[in-house]
mmCIF file of C-alpha atoms in Angstrom:
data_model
loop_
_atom_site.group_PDB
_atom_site.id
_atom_site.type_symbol
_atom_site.label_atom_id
_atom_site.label_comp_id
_atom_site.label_asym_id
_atom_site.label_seq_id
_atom_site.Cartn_x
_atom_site.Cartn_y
_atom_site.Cartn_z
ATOM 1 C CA UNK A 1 -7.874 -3.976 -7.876
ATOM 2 C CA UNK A 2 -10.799 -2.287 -7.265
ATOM 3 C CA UNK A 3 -9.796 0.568 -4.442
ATOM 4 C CA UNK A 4 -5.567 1.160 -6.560
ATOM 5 C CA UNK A 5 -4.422 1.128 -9.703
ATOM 6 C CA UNK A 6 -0.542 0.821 -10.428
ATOM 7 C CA UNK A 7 -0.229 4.110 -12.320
ATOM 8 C CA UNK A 8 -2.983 6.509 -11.452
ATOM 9 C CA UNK A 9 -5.115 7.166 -8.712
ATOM 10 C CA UNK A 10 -8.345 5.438 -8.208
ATOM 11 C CA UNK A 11 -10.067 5.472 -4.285
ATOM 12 C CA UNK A 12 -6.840 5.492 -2.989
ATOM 13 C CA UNK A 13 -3.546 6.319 -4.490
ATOM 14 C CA UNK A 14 -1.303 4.262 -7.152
ATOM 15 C CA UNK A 15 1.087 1.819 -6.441
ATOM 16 C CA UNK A 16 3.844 3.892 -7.923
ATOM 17 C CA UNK A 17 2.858 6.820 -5.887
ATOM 18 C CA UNK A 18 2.751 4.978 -2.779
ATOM 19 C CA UNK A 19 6.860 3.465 -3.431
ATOM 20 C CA UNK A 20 7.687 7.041 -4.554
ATOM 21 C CA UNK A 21 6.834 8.541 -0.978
ATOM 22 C CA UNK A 22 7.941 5.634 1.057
ATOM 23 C CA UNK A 23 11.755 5.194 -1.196
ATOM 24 C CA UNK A 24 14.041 6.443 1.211
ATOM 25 C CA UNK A 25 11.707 4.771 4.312
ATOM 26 C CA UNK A 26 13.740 1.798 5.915
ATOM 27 C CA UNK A 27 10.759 0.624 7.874
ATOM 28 C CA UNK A 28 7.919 0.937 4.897
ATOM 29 C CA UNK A 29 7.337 -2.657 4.176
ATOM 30 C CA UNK A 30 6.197 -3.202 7.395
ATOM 31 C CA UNK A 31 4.578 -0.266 8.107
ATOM 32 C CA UNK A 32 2.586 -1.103 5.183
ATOM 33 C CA UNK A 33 1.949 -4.448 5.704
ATOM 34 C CA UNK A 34 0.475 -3.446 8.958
ATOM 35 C CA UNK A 35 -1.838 -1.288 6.977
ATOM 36 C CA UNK A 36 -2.704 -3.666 4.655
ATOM 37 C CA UNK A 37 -3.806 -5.936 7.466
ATOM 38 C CA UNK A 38 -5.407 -3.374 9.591
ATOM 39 C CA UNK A 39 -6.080 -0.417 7.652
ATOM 40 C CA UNK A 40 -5.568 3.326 7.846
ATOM 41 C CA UNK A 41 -6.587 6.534 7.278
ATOM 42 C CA UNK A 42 -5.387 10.640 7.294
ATOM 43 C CA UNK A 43 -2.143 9.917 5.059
ATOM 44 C CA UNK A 44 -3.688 10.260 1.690
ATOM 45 C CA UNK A 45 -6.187 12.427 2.299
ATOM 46 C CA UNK A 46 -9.880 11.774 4.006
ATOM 47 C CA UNK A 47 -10.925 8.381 2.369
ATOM 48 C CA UNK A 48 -9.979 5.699 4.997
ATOM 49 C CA UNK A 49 -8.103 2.295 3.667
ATOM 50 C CA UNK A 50 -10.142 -0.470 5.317
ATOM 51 C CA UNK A 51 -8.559 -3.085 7.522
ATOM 52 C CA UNK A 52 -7.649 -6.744 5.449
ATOM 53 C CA UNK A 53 -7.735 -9.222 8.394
ATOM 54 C CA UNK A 54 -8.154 -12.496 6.307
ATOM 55 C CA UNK A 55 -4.699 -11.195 4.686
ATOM 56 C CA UNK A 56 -1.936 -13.370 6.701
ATOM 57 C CA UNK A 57 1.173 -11.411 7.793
ATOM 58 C CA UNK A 58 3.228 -13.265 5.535
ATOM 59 C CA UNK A 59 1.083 -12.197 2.746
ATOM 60 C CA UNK A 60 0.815 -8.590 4.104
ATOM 61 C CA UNK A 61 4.806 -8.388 3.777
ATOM 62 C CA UNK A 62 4.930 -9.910 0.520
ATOM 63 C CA UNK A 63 1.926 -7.394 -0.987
ATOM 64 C CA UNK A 64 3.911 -4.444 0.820
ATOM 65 C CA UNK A 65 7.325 -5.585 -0.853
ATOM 66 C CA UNK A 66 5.518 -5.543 -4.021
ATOM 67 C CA UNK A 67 3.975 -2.012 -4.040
ATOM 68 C CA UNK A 68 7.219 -0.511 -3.341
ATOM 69 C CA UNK A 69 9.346 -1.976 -6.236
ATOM 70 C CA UNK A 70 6.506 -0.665 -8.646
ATOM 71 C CA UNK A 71 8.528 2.198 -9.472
#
């Protein structure tokens, strides 16, 4: 995990962080699946996520389920 960390900041912002903000979101998992997959930027401040295109959608959903149960 090189660019997040579960419980502190590192390039971009923890895990925990990240299910803390998107809790009461119905539509976060695949929001941020979509992310993963294609990346991001201007949420979190002026670092850009980059896109994960060799990450299937399957996987995406399943790594975007994940980050928001680390609570």
């Amino acid at each position: 995990m090189a660019c997040h960390a579960i419980d502190r900041k590192l390039v971009g912002p923890s895990y925990k962080d990240v299910a803390k903000k998107y809790a009461a979101d119905k539509g976060a998992a695949d929001a941020l699946a979509a992310k993963i997959q294609k990346g991001g930027s201007g949420v979190w401040g002026a670092i850009p996520m980059p896109a994960n295109p060799q990450v299937s959608e399957a996987d995406a959903k399943k790594l975007a389920a994940w980050v928001l149960s680390q609570k």
